[in-house]
PDB file of C-alpha atoms and ligand atoms in Angstrom:
ATOM      1  CA  UNK X 299     -29.903  19.580   8.136  1.00 31.00           C
ATOM      2  CA  UNK X 300     -28.230  16.489   8.518  1.00 35.00           C
ATOM      3  CA  UNK X 301     -25.710  15.463   6.014  1.00 39.00           C
ATOM      4  CA  UNK X 302     -23.450  12.517   5.235  1.00 38.00           C
ATOM      5  CA  UNK X 303     -19.765  12.703   5.665  1.00 42.00           C
ATOM      6  CA  UNK X 304     -18.659  11.280   2.502  1.00 40.00           C
ATOM      7  CA  UNK X 305     -14.962  10.521   3.538  1.00 44.00           C
ATOM      8  CA  UNK X 306     -16.286   7.904   6.301  1.00 45.00           C
ATOM      9  CA  UNK X 307     -19.928   7.346   5.455  1.00 42.00           C
ATOM     10  CA  UNK X 308     -21.481   8.315   8.969  1.00 47.00           C
ATOM     11  CA  UNK X 309     -23.944  10.500   9.811  1.00 49.00           C
ATOM     12  CA  UNK X 310     -22.641  14.006  10.830  1.00 52.00           C
ATOM     13  CA  UNK X 311     -25.186  15.850  13.105  1.00 57.00           C
ATOM     14  CA  UNK X 312     -23.892  19.269  12.693  1.00 71.00           C
ATOM     15  CA  UNK X 313     -22.216  21.204   9.450  1.00 87.00           C
ATOM     16  CA  UNK X 314     -18.821  22.020   9.963  1.00 96.00           C
ATOM     17  CA  UNK X 315     -16.997  24.771   7.338  1.00 96.00           C
ATOM     18  CA  UNK X 316     -13.393  24.738   8.571  1.00 97.00           C
ATOM     19  CA  UNK X 317     -13.083  21.169   9.797  1.00 98.00           C
ATOM     20  CA  UNK X 318     -13.896  17.408   9.139  1.00 97.00           C
ATOM     21  CA  UNK X 319     -14.637  14.790  11.271  1.00 97.00           C
ATOM     22  CA  UNK X 320     -14.504  11.076  10.663  1.00 96.00           C
ATOM     23  CA  UNK X 321     -14.603   7.801  13.108  1.00 97.00           C
ATOM     24  CA  UNK X 322     -12.522   5.297  13.008  1.00 98.00           C
ATOM     25  CA  UNK X 323     -13.808   1.661  14.004  1.00 97.00           C
ATOM     26  CA  UNK X 324     -16.390   2.976  15.507  1.00 96.00           C
ATOM     27  CA  UNK X 325     -13.993   3.874  18.963  1.00 97.00           C
ATOM     28  CA  UNK X 326     -11.897   6.746  17.532  1.00 98.00           C
ATOM     29  CA  UNK X 327     -12.724  10.394  16.851  1.00 98.00           C
ATOM     30  CA  UNK X 328     -11.028  12.000  13.963  1.00 98.00           C
ATOM     31  CA  UNK X 329     -11.043  15.605  14.095  1.00 98.00           C
ATOM     32  CA  UNK X 330      -8.645  17.380  10.623  1.00 98.00           C
ATOM     33  CA  UNK X 331      -8.521  20.885  10.227  1.00 98.00           C
ATOM     34  CA  UNK X 332      -9.391  21.668   6.972  1.00 98.00           C
ATOM     35  CA  UNK X 333      -8.118  25.583   6.045  1.00 98.00           C
ATOM     36  CA  UNK X 334      -5.858  24.448   3.803  1.00 96.00           C
ATOM     37  CA  UNK X 335      -5.860  27.960   1.389  1.00 96.00           C
ATOM     38  CA  UNK X 336      -4.413  29.654   4.712  1.00 97.00           C
ATOM     39  CA  UNK X 337      -2.187  26.869   6.310  1.00 98.00           C
ATOM     40  CA  UNK X 338      -5.042  25.619   8.613  1.00 98.00           C
ATOM     41  CA  UNK X 339      -4.837  28.949  10.230  1.00 98.00           C
ATOM     42  CA  UNK X 340      -6.870  28.792  13.498  1.00 97.00           C
ATOM     43  CA  UNK X 341      -9.736  31.342  12.822  1.00 96.00           C
ATOM     44  CA  UNK X 342     -12.169  31.963  15.571  1.00 95.00           C
ATOM     45  CA  UNK X 343     -14.887  29.692  13.514  1.00 95.00           C
ATOM     46  CA  UNK X 344     -12.519  26.751  13.554  1.00 97.00           C
ATOM     47  CA  UNK X 345     -11.695  26.902  16.850  1.00 96.00           C
ATOM     48  CA  UNK X 346     -15.326  26.939  17.575  1.00 96.00           C
ATOM     49  CA  UNK X 347     -16.187  24.201  15.142  1.00 97.00           C
ATOM     50  CA  UNK X 348     -12.960  22.432  16.707  1.00 97.00           C
ATOM     51  CA  UNK X 349     -14.372  22.696  20.311  1.00 97.00           C
ATOM     52  CA  UNK X 350     -17.614  21.502  19.312  1.00 97.00           C
ATOM     53  CA  UNK X 351     -16.640  18.385  17.738  1.00 97.00           C
ATOM     54  CA  UNK X 352     -14.331  17.172  20.260  1.00 97.00           C
ATOM     55  CA  UNK X 353     -17.737  17.692  22.695  1.00 97.00           C
ATOM     56  CA  UNK X 354     -19.399  15.916  20.592  1.00 97.00           C
ATOM     57  CA  UNK X 355     -16.974  13.190  20.215  1.00 97.00           C
ATOM     58  CA  UNK X 356     -16.646  13.351  24.492  1.00 97.00           C
ATOM     59  CA  UNK X 357     -20.397  12.450  24.881  1.00 96.00           C
ATOM     60  CA  UNK X 358     -20.114   9.949  22.343  1.00 96.00           C
ATOM     61  CA  UNK X 359     -20.458   6.662  24.473  1.00 94.00           C
ATOM     62  CA  UNK X 360     -18.206   4.571  21.792  1.00 96.00           C
ATOM     63  CA  UNK X 361     -15.647   6.917  21.027  1.00 97.00           C
ATOM     64  CA  UNK X 362     -12.583   6.317  23.671  1.00 97.00           C
ATOM     65  CA  UNK X 363      -9.861   8.352  22.214  1.00 98.00           C
ATOM     66  CA  UNK X 364      -9.348  11.383  19.939  1.00 98.00           C
ATOM     67  CA  UNK X 365      -6.673  12.598  17.006  1.00 98.00           C
ATOM     68  CA  UNK X 366      -6.574  15.835  16.151  1.00 98.00           C
ATOM     69  CA  UNK X 367      -4.558  16.556  12.894  1.00 98.00           C
ATOM     70  CA  UNK X 368      -4.181  18.604   9.951  1.00 98.00           C
ATOM     71  CA  UNK X 369      -3.966  16.304   7.487  1.00 95.00           C
ATOM     72  CA  UNK X 370      -1.183  15.080   5.307  1.00 95.00           C
ATOM     73  CA  UNK X 371       0.575  18.382   4.053  1.00 95.00           C
ATOM     74  CA  UNK X 372       0.254  20.862   7.648  1.00 98.00           C
ATOM     75  CA  UNK X 373      -0.934  20.810  11.302  1.00 98.00           C
ATOM     76  CA  UNK X 374      -1.682  24.694  11.368  1.00 98.00           C
ATOM     77  CA  UNK X 375       0.166  27.847  10.789  1.00 98.00           C
ATOM     78  CA  UNK X 376      -0.899  29.166  13.929  1.00 97.00           C
ATOM     79  CA  UNK X 377      -3.866  31.582  15.180  1.00 96.00           C
ATOM     80  CA  UNK X 378      -5.153  33.340  11.874  1.00 96.00           C
ATOM     81  CA  UNK X 379      -2.747  36.275  11.748  1.00 96.00           C
ATOM     82  CA  UNK X 380      -5.221  38.384   9.181  1.00 96.00           C
ATOM     83  CA  UNK X 381      -7.992  38.155  11.364  1.00 94.00           C
ATOM     84  CA  UNK X 382      -6.052  39.252  14.627  1.00 93.00           C
ATOM     85  CA  UNK X 383      -4.912  42.049  12.389  1.00 93.00           C
ATOM     86  CA  UNK X 384      -8.308  44.045  12.251  1.00 90.00           C
ATOM     87  CA  UNK X 385      -8.669  43.003  16.518  1.00 91.00           C
ATOM     88  CA  UNK X 386      -8.166  45.538  19.232  1.00 91.00           C
ATOM     89  CA  UNK X 387      -7.157  44.195  22.809  1.00 92.00           C
ATOM     90  CA  UNK X 388     -10.649  44.819  23.978  1.00 92.00           C
ATOM     91  CA  UNK X 389     -12.149  42.972  21.036  1.00 89.00           C
ATOM     92  CA  UNK X 390      -9.839  40.125  21.596  1.00 88.00           C
ATOM     93  CA  UNK X 391     -10.838  40.268  25.495  1.00 88.00           C
ATOM     94  CA  UNK X 392     -14.386  40.177  24.954  1.00 86.00           C
ATOM     95  CA  UNK X 393     -14.235  37.643  22.155  1.00 85.00           C
ATOM     96  CA  UNK X 394     -12.053  34.867  24.436  1.00 86.00           C
ATOM     97  CA  UNK X 395     -10.980  32.909  21.219  1.00 86.00           C
ATOM     98  CA  UNK X 396      -7.542  31.854  23.267  1.00 90.00           C
ATOM     99  CA  UNK X 397     -10.361  30.431  25.663  1.00 91.00           C
ATOM    100  CA  UNK X 398     -10.925  27.558  23.193  1.00 93.00           C
ATOM    101  CA  UNK X 399      -7.234  26.207  23.917  1.00 93.00           C
ATOM    102  CA  UNK X 400      -8.045  25.691  27.553  1.00 92.00           C
ATOM    103  CA  UNK X 401     -11.464  24.349  27.081  1.00 94.00           C
ATOM    104  CA  UNK X 402      -9.693  21.659  24.687  1.00 95.00           C
ATOM    105  CA  UNK X 403      -7.414  20.695  27.493  1.00 91.00           C
ATOM    106  CA  UNK X 404     -10.515  20.090  29.639  1.00 93.00           C
ATOM    107  CA  UNK X 405     -11.938  16.816  27.266  1.00 97.00           C
ATOM    108  CA  UNK X 406     -11.336  14.114  29.355  1.00 97.00           C
ATOM    109  CA  UNK X 407     -10.733  10.996  26.824  1.00 98.00           C
ATOM    110  CA  UNK X 408      -7.005  11.190  25.373  1.00 98.00           C
ATOM    111  CA  UNK X 409      -6.378  13.219  22.339  1.00 98.00           C
ATOM    112  CA  UNK X 410      -3.596  12.307  20.070  1.00 98.00           C
ATOM    113  CA  UNK X 411      -2.363  15.071  17.959  1.00 98.00           C
ATOM    114  CA  UNK X 412      -1.315  13.587  14.663  1.00 98.00           C
ATOM    115  CA  UNK X 413       1.230  16.594  13.242  1.00 98.00           C
ATOM    116  CA  UNK X 414       2.803  16.764   9.625  1.00 98.00           C
ATOM    117  CA  UNK X 415       4.460  19.715   7.886  1.00 98.00           C
ATOM    118  CA  UNK X 416       4.464  23.048   9.605  1.00 98.00           C
ATOM    119  CA  UNK X 417       3.011  23.258  13.463  1.00 98.00           C
ATOM    120  CA  UNK X 418       3.570  26.969  14.336  1.00 98.00           C
ATOM    121  CA  UNK X 419       2.360  29.342  16.740  1.00 98.00           C
ATOM    122  CA  UNK X 420      -1.119  28.770  17.769  1.00 98.00           C
ATOM    123  CA  UNK X 421      -0.960  25.454  15.784  1.00 98.00           C
ATOM    124  CA  UNK X 422       1.440  24.126  18.291  1.00 98.00           C
ATOM    125  CA  UNK X 423      -0.161  25.583  21.138  1.00 98.00           C
ATOM    126  CA  UNK X 424      -3.159  23.152  20.297  1.00 98.00           C
ATOM    127  CA  UNK X 425      -1.056  20.115  19.624  1.00 98.00           C
ATOM    128  CA  UNK X 426       0.505  21.184  23.448  1.00 98.00           C
ATOM    129  CA  UNK X 427      -3.288  21.074  24.423  1.00 97.00           C
ATOM    130  CA  UNK X 428      -3.236  17.141  23.353  1.00 98.00           C
ATOM    131  CA  UNK X 429      -2.240  14.357  25.122  1.00 98.00           C
ATOM    132  CA  UNK X 430       0.337  12.114  22.535  1.00 98.00           C
ATOM    133  CA  UNK X 431       1.949  14.532  20.091  1.00 98.00           C
ATOM    134  CA  UNK X 432       2.535  12.119  17.098  1.00 98.00           C
ATOM    135  CA  UNK X 433       4.764  13.789  14.391  1.00 98.00           C
ATOM    136  CA  UNK X 434       6.411  13.354  10.570  1.00 98.00           C
ATOM    137  CA  UNK X 435       9.860  13.348  10.217  1.00 98.00           C
ATOM    138  CA  UNK X 436       9.848  16.573   8.481  1.00 98.00           C
ATOM    139  CA  UNK X 437       7.538  18.093  10.549  1.00 98.00           C
ATOM    140  CA  UNK X 438       8.576  21.784  11.449  1.00 98.00           C
ATOM    141  CA  UNK X 439       7.705  23.724  15.289  1.00 98.00           C
ATOM    142  CA  UNK X 440       8.229  27.063  16.280  1.00 98.00           C
ATOM    143  CA  UNK X 441       6.604  29.757  18.500  1.00 98.00           C
ATOM    144  CA  UNK X 442       7.010  32.424  15.561  1.00 98.00           C
ATOM    145  CA  UNK X 443       4.656  35.224  17.159  1.00 98.00           C
ATOM    146  CA  UNK X 444       7.729  37.216  18.304  1.00 98.00           C
ATOM    147  CA  UNK X 445       8.355  37.600  14.427  1.00 98.00           C
ATOM    148  CA  UNK X 446       5.070  39.538  14.047  1.00 97.00           C
ATOM    149  CA  UNK X 447       5.524  41.647  17.053  1.00 97.00           C
ATOM    150  CA  UNK X 448       3.387  39.472  19.431  1.00 97.00           C
ATOM    151  CA  UNK X 449       3.805  36.531  21.826  1.00 97.00           C
ATOM    152  CA  UNK X 450       2.402  33.075  22.342  1.00 97.00           C
ATOM    153  CA  UNK X 451      -0.979  33.566  23.854  1.00 96.00           C
ATOM    154  CA  UNK X 452      -2.934  30.271  23.946  1.00 96.00           C
ATOM    155  CA  UNK X 453      -0.204  28.334  26.060  1.00 95.00           C
ATOM    156  CA  UNK X 454       3.261  28.523  24.450  1.00 97.00           C
ATOM    157  CA  UNK X 455       5.236  30.281  26.994  1.00 98.00           C
ATOM    158  CA  UNK X 456       3.348  28.070  30.122  1.00 96.00           C
ATOM    159  CA  UNK X 457       2.989  24.464  28.467  1.00 96.00           C
ATOM    160  CA  UNK X 458       6.210  24.694  25.921  1.00 97.00           C
ATOM    161  CA  UNK X 459       8.002  25.924  29.583  1.00 97.00           C
ATOM    162  CA  UNK X 460       6.732  22.733  31.367  1.00 96.00           C
ATOM    163  CA  UNK X 461       7.237  20.463  28.645  1.00 96.00           C
ATOM    164  CA  UNK X 462      10.808  21.453  27.206  1.00 97.00           C
ATOM    165  CA  UNK X 463      12.236  23.610  30.499  1.00 97.00           C
ATOM    166  CA  UNK X 464      12.698  27.547  30.749  1.00 98.00           C
ATOM    167  CA  UNK X 465      15.664  27.571  28.615  1.00 98.00           C
ATOM    168  CA  UNK X 466      14.780  25.588  25.493  1.00 98.00           C
ATOM    169  CA  UNK X 467      11.124  27.473  25.742  1.00 98.00           C
ATOM    170  CA  UNK X 468      13.264  30.951  25.975  1.00 98.00           C
ATOM    171  CA  UNK X 469      15.139  30.128  23.252  1.00 98.00           C
ATOM    172  CA  UNK X 470      12.452  28.869  20.674  1.00 98.00           C
ATOM    173  CA  UNK X 471      10.164  31.934  22.451  1.00 98.00           C
ATOM    174  CA  UNK X 472      12.277  35.074  22.064  1.00 98.00           C
ATOM    175  CA  UNK X 473      14.311  34.003  18.811  1.00 98.00           C
ATOM    176  CA  UNK X 474      10.908  32.701  16.634  1.00 98.00           C
ATOM    177  CA  UNK X 475      13.140  29.933  15.031  1.00 98.00           C
ATOM    178  CA  UNK X 476      11.639  26.710  13.621  1.00 98.00           C
ATOM    179  CA  UNK X 477      13.185  23.246  14.791  1.00 98.00           C
ATOM    180  CA  UNK X 478      12.777  19.848  13.046  1.00 98.00           C
ATOM    181  CA  UNK X 479      10.747  16.858  14.484  1.00 98.00           C
ATOM    182  CA  UNK X 480      14.170  15.817  15.955  1.00 98.00           C
ATOM    183  CA  UNK X 481      15.220  18.424  17.791  1.00 98.00           C
ATOM    184  CA  UNK X 482      11.375  18.910  19.020  1.00 98.00           C
ATOM    185  CA  UNK X 483      11.672  14.977  20.440  1.00 98.00           C
ATOM    186  CA  UNK X 484      15.083  15.810  21.768  1.00 98.00           C
ATOM    187  CA  UNK X 485      13.813  18.425  23.889  1.00 97.00           C
ATOM    188  CA  UNK X 486      10.751  16.559  25.202  1.00 97.00           C
ATOM    189  CA  UNK X 487       8.122  18.230  22.808  1.00 98.00           C
ATOM    190  CA  UNK X 488       7.039  15.037  21.084  1.00 98.00           C
ATOM    191  CA  UNK X 489       6.079  11.693  21.814  1.00 98.00           C
ATOM    192  CA  UNK X 490       7.058   9.581  18.905  1.00 98.00           C
ATOM    193  CA  UNK X 491       8.149  10.509  15.192  1.00 98.00           C
ATOM    194  CA  UNK X 492       7.333   8.312  12.029  1.00 98.00           C
ATOM    195  CA  UNK X 493       8.119   8.489   8.538  1.00 98.00           C
ATOM    196  CA  UNK X 494       5.857  10.988   7.110  1.00 98.00           C
ATOM    197  CA  UNK X 495       3.833   8.717   5.206  1.00 97.00           C
ATOM    198  CA  UNK X 496       2.693   6.964   8.510  1.00 98.00           C
ATOM    199  CA  UNK X 497       1.687   9.786  10.694  1.00 98.00           C
ATOM    200  CA  UNK X 498      -1.669   8.819  10.686  1.00 98.00           C
ATOM    201  CA  UNK X 499      -1.377   5.126  10.234  1.00 98.00           C
ATOM    202  CA  UNK X 500       0.938   5.377  13.407  1.00 98.00           C
ATOM    203  CA  UNK X 501      -2.102   8.263  15.167  1.00 98.00           C
ATOM    204  CA  UNK X 502      -4.565   5.452  14.183  1.00 98.00           C
ATOM    205  CA  UNK X 503      -2.749   2.318  16.115  1.00 98.00           C
ATOM    206  CA  UNK X 504      -1.931   4.152  18.481  1.00 98.00           C
ATOM    207  CA  UNK X 505      -5.606   5.719  19.230  1.00 98.00           C
ATOM    208  CA  UNK X 506      -7.142   2.061  18.787  1.00 98.00           C
ATOM    209  CA  UNK X 507      -4.485   0.587  21.805  1.00 98.00           C
ATOM    210  CA  UNK X 508      -5.701   3.268  24.024  1.00 98.00           C
ATOM    211  CA  UNK X 509      -8.954   2.775  22.897  1.00 97.00           C
ATOM    212  CA  UNK X 510      -8.918  -0.987  24.096  1.00 97.00           C
ATOM    213  CA  UNK X 511      -8.051  -0.322  27.623  1.00 97.00           C
ATOM    214  CA  UNK X 512     -10.382   0.740  30.120  1.00 97.00           C
ATOM    215  CA  UNK X 513     -11.566   4.156  29.372  1.00 96.00           C
ATOM    216  CA  UNK X 514     -12.127   5.017  33.748  1.00 96.00           C
ATOM    217  CA  UNK X 515      -8.869   4.313  33.632  1.00 97.00           C
ATOM    218  CA  UNK X 516      -7.429   6.126  30.695  1.00 97.00           C
ATOM    219  CA  UNK X 517      -9.676   9.451  31.768  1.00 96.00           C
ATOM    220  CA  UNK X 518      -8.336   9.246  35.245  1.00 97.00           C
ATOM    221  CA  UNK X 519      -4.459   8.799  34.337  1.00 98.00           C
ATOM    222  CA  UNK X 520      -5.170  11.344  31.728  1.00 97.00           C
ATOM    223  CA  UNK X 521      -6.256  13.702  34.484  1.00 97.00           C
ATOM    224  CA  UNK X 522      -3.448  13.087  36.922  1.00 98.00           C
ATOM    225  CA  UNK X 523      -0.828  13.403  34.109  1.00 97.00           C
ATOM    226  CA  UNK X 524      -2.560  17.227  33.517  1.00 95.00           C
ATOM    227  CA  UNK X 525      -2.790  17.961  37.273  1.00 95.00           C
ATOM    228  CA  UNK X 526       1.131  16.908  37.539  1.00 95.00           C
ATOM    229  CA  UNK X 527       1.364  20.446  36.100  1.00 92.00           C
ATOM    230  CA  UNK X 528      -0.627  22.192  37.973  1.00 92.00           C
ATOM    231  CA  UNK X 529       0.070  20.970  42.004  1.00 95.00           C
ATOM    232  CA  UNK X 530       2.749  20.487  43.966  1.00 97.00           C
ATOM    233  CA  UNK X 531       4.164  16.891  44.253  1.00 97.00           C
ATOM    234  CA  UNK X 532       2.484  15.903  47.583  1.00 97.00           C
ATOM    235  CA  UNK X 533      -0.702  17.205  46.289  1.00 97.00           C
ATOM    236  CA  UNK X 534      -0.060  15.510  42.990  1.00 98.00           C
ATOM    237  CA  UNK X 535       0.250  11.972  44.724  1.00 98.00           C
ATOM    238  CA  UNK X 536      -2.642  12.660  46.838  1.00 98.00           C
ATOM    239  CA  UNK X 537      -4.790  13.143  43.854  1.00 98.00           C
ATOM    240  CA  UNK X 538      -3.150  10.264  41.949  1.00 98.00           C
ATOM    241  CA  UNK X 539      -3.438   7.844  45.582  1.00 98.00           C
ATOM    242  CA  UNK X 540      -6.936   8.826  45.877  1.00 97.00           C
ATOM    243  CA  UNK X 541      -8.342   8.357  41.917  1.00 97.00           C
ATOM    244  CA  UNK X 542      -6.113   4.673  42.143  1.00 97.00           C
ATOM    245  CA  UNK X 543      -8.501   3.885  45.349  1.00 97.00           C
ATOM    246  CA  UNK X 544     -11.408   5.053  42.931  1.00 96.00           C
ATOM    247  CA  UNK X 545     -10.435   2.381  40.265  1.00 97.00           C
ATOM    248  CA  UNK X 546     -10.477  -0.147  42.556  1.00 97.00           C
ATOM    249  CA  UNK X 547     -14.161   0.090  42.729  1.00 96.00           C
ATOM    250  CA  UNK X 548     -14.495  -0.034  39.150  1.00 97.00           C
ATOM    251  CA  UNK X 549     -16.100  -3.410  37.210  1.00 96.00           C
ATOM    252  CA  UNK X 550     -13.115  -2.432  34.841  1.00 97.00           C
ATOM    253  CA  UNK X 551     -10.860  -3.585  37.519  1.00 97.00           C
ATOM    254  CA  UNK X 552     -12.577  -6.798  38.259  1.00 96.00           C
ATOM    255  CA  UNK X 553     -12.099  -7.383  34.435  1.00 96.00           C
ATOM    256  CA  UNK X 554      -8.417  -6.634  33.779  1.00 96.00           C
ATOM    257  CA  UNK X 555      -7.191  -8.436  37.056  1.00 97.00           C
ATOM    258  CA  UNK X 556      -9.711 -11.566  36.446  1.00 96.00           C
ATOM    259  CA  UNK X 557      -8.898 -11.619  32.521  1.00 96.00           C
ATOM    260  CA  UNK X 558      -4.871 -11.267  33.907  1.00 97.00           C
ATOM    261  CA  UNK X 559      -5.158 -14.071  36.037  1.00 97.00           C
ATOM    262  CA  UNK X 560      -7.238 -16.272  33.399  1.00 97.00           C
ATOM    263  CA  UNK X 561      -4.234 -15.386  30.974  1.00 97.00           C
ATOM    264  CA  UNK X 562      -6.929 -13.719  28.328  1.00 96.00           C
ATOM    265  CA  UNK X 563      -7.577 -10.538  26.690  1.00 95.00           C
ATOM    266  CA  UNK X 564      -9.220  -8.154  29.167  1.00 96.00           C
ATOM    267  CA  UNK X 565     -12.594  -6.565  27.464  1.00 95.00           C
ATOM    268  CA  UNK X 566     -13.160  -3.452  29.178  1.00 96.00           C
ATOM    269  CA  UNK X 567     -16.716  -1.371  29.599  1.00 93.00           C
ATOM    270  CA  UNK X 568     -15.876   1.762  31.184  1.00 91.00           C
ATOM    271  CA  UNK X 569     -18.046   0.618  33.961  1.00 93.00           C
TER     272      UNK X 569
HETATM  273  N1  LIG T 291      -2.655  33.081   9.564  1.00 54.28           N
HETATM  274  C1  LIG T 291      -3.257  33.987   8.103  1.00 54.28           C
HETATM  275  N2  LIG T 291      -3.177  33.123   7.327  1.00 54.28           N
HETATM  276  C2  LIG T 291      -1.724  32.222   6.965  1.00 54.28           C
HETATM  277  C3  LIG T 291      -1.102  32.225   8.251  1.00 54.28           C
HETATM  278  C4  LIG T 291      -1.618  32.504   9.506  1.00 54.28           C
HETATM  279  N3  LIG T 291      -0.810  32.001  10.719  1.00 54.28           N
HETATM  280  N4  LIG T 291      -0.114  31.542   7.773  1.00 54.28           N
HETATM  281  C5  LIG T 291      -0.197  31.315   6.361  1.00 54.28           C
HETATM  282  N5  LIG T 291      -1.362  32.087   6.030  1.00 54.28           N
HETATM  283  C6  LIG T 291      -1.735  32.148   4.563  1.00 54.28           C
HETATM  284  C7  LIG T 291      -0.635  33.057   4.159  1.00 54.28           C
HETATM  285  O1  LIG T 291      -1.080  34.361   4.341  1.00 54.28           O
HETATM  286  C8  LIG T 291      -1.084  32.716   2.359  1.00 54.28           C
HETATM  287  O2  LIG T 291      -2.005  32.824   2.250  1.00 54.28           O
HETATM  288  P1  LIG T 291      -1.945  33.942   0.562  1.00 54.28           P
HETATM  289  O3  LIG T 291      -2.075  32.917  -0.279  1.00 54.28           O
HETATM  290  O4  LIG T 291      -3.548  34.037   0.599  1.00 54.28           O
HETATM  291  O5  LIG T 291      -0.961  34.948   0.283  1.00 54.28           O
HETATM  292  C9  LIG T 291      -1.042  31.106   2.636  1.00 54.28           C
HETATM  293  O6  LIG T 291      -1.569  30.880   4.389  1.00 54.28           O
HETATM  294  C10 LIG T 291       0.266  30.246   1.816  1.00 54.28           C
HETATM  295  O7  LIG T 291       1.249  30.803   2.850  1.00 54.28           O
HETATM  296  P2  LIG T 291       2.703  31.601   2.529  1.00 54.28           P
HETATM  297  O8  LIG T 291       2.746  31.671   1.349  1.00 54.28           O
HETATM  298  O9  LIG T 291       2.793  32.156   3.985  1.00 54.28           O
HETATM  299  O10 LIG T 291       3.087  30.048   2.465  1.00 54.28           O
HETATM  300  P3  LIG T 291       4.901  29.730   2.752  1.00 54.28           P
HETATM  301  O11 LIG T 291       5.057  28.378   2.551  1.00 54.28           O
HETATM  302  O12 LIG T 291       5.705  30.755   2.017  1.00 54.28           O
HETATM  303  O13 LIG T 291       5.232  29.508   4.413  1.00 54.28           O
HETATM  304  C11 LIG T 291       4.837  29.550   6.429  1.00 54.28           C
HETATM  305  C12 LIG T 291       4.420  28.968   5.392  1.00 54.28           C
HETATM  306  C13 LIG T 291       6.234  29.801   6.751  1.00 54.28           C
HETATM  307  C14 LIG T 291       3.819  28.465   7.456  1.00 54.28           C
HETATM  308  C15 LIG T 291       4.119  31.000   6.632  1.00 54.28           C
HETATM  309  O14 LIG T 291       2.859  30.936   5.935  1.00 54.28           O
HETATM  310  C16 LIG T 291       4.399  31.582   8.020  1.00 54.28           C
HETATM  311  O15 LIG T 291       5.137  32.576   8.625  1.00 54.28           O
HETATM  312  N6  LIG T 291       3.314  31.798   8.493  1.00 54.28           N
HETATM  313  C17 LIG T 291       2.974  32.788   9.566  1.00 54.28           C
HETATM  314  C18 LIG T 291       3.527  31.622  11.360  1.00 54.28           C
HETATM  315  C19 LIG T 291       3.448  32.278  12.216  1.00 54.28           C
HETATM  316  O16 LIG T 291       3.402  33.799  12.580  1.00 54.28           O
HETATM  317  N7  LIG T 291       1.943  31.720  13.323  1.00 54.28           N
HETATM  318  C20 LIG T 291       1.994  32.608  14.376  1.00 54.28           C
HETATM  319  C21 LIG T 291       0.353  33.175  14.266  1.00 54.28           C
HETATM  320  S1  LIG T 291       0.150  33.946  15.537  1.00 54.28           S
HETATM  321  C22 LIG T 291      -0.127  33.186  17.128  1.00 54.28           C
HETATM  322  O17 LIG T 291      -0.175  31.849  16.846  1.00 54.28           O
HETATM  323  C23 LIG T 291      -0.440  33.567  18.142  1.00 54.28           C
HETATM  324  C24 LIG T 291      -0.906  32.773  19.161  1.00 54.28           C
HETATM  325  O18 LIG T 291      -0.089  32.246  20.078  1.00 54.28           O
HETATM  326  C25 LIG T 291      -2.308  32.546  19.415  1.00 54.28           C
END
């Protein structure tokens, strides 16, 4: 059954129980984690819905940028501990719930994480699977899994280490301590810090800015930057160069360069 999302008055093709979705200015897709009673703990059901929503935004030609947020008070306190308590190793392996984080990274459109409040454990790992991290000045970050007898399992040991380096990552992962937005920004974990009340305003502003660029160029640029963490420098430079040549064949390149010469704003069609 189709239902109407009252918040944005757009038709929601699918009923979600753990997230809310919305479109902004027709070109930005917003997915909001919505389990306030458990601090947006990332249950398997929530992650499944989130991936479904992101894939729908991916398939929607009008959407050019995506925002993932937890709302004004909390991003996420991590994987659902109460759900994991009941799981054996084999149950977890078979369920494959942590694979969702990698699937999210495969979305080709740029994803902004708009972060307020706690961004811990799997919450931080979710944010790190996004592309631009915008946080409020009072947000809190950490990989506290060590405090409950485990360790990060959704990319924390890998993405955090690549983002901040071995020694900062070891500090956070082995002590489980929380850090402020200021410290997170200083170690390279955040793109921007803004006043708490401006997190969504800034995320939407940046999303619209990205949405006005060529979606071909932004998708390829995202792919190249992501691959920088997976390839040797030599292979990465070759990958970048070939993708640059590829973009030279696009209509968006014709339009962008013509608009520059004619001193007007380019209108990109993603062709
Ligand atoms: N999973 C399930 N429920 C959670 C949760 C989580 N990660 N975090 C909070 N909740 C629940 C609490 O159990 C509580 O529920 P009840 O009201 O039913 O008791 C509710 O959310 C509110 O939480 P608190 O009362 O604890 O709120 P607080 O303000 O006192 O503390 C907090 C906030 C510091 C974030 C604290 O909740 C906390 O430490 N949460 C756990 C953080 C954590 O360890 N995250 C890592 C999870 S493991 C992981 O993510 C593995 C991975 O890499 C994939």
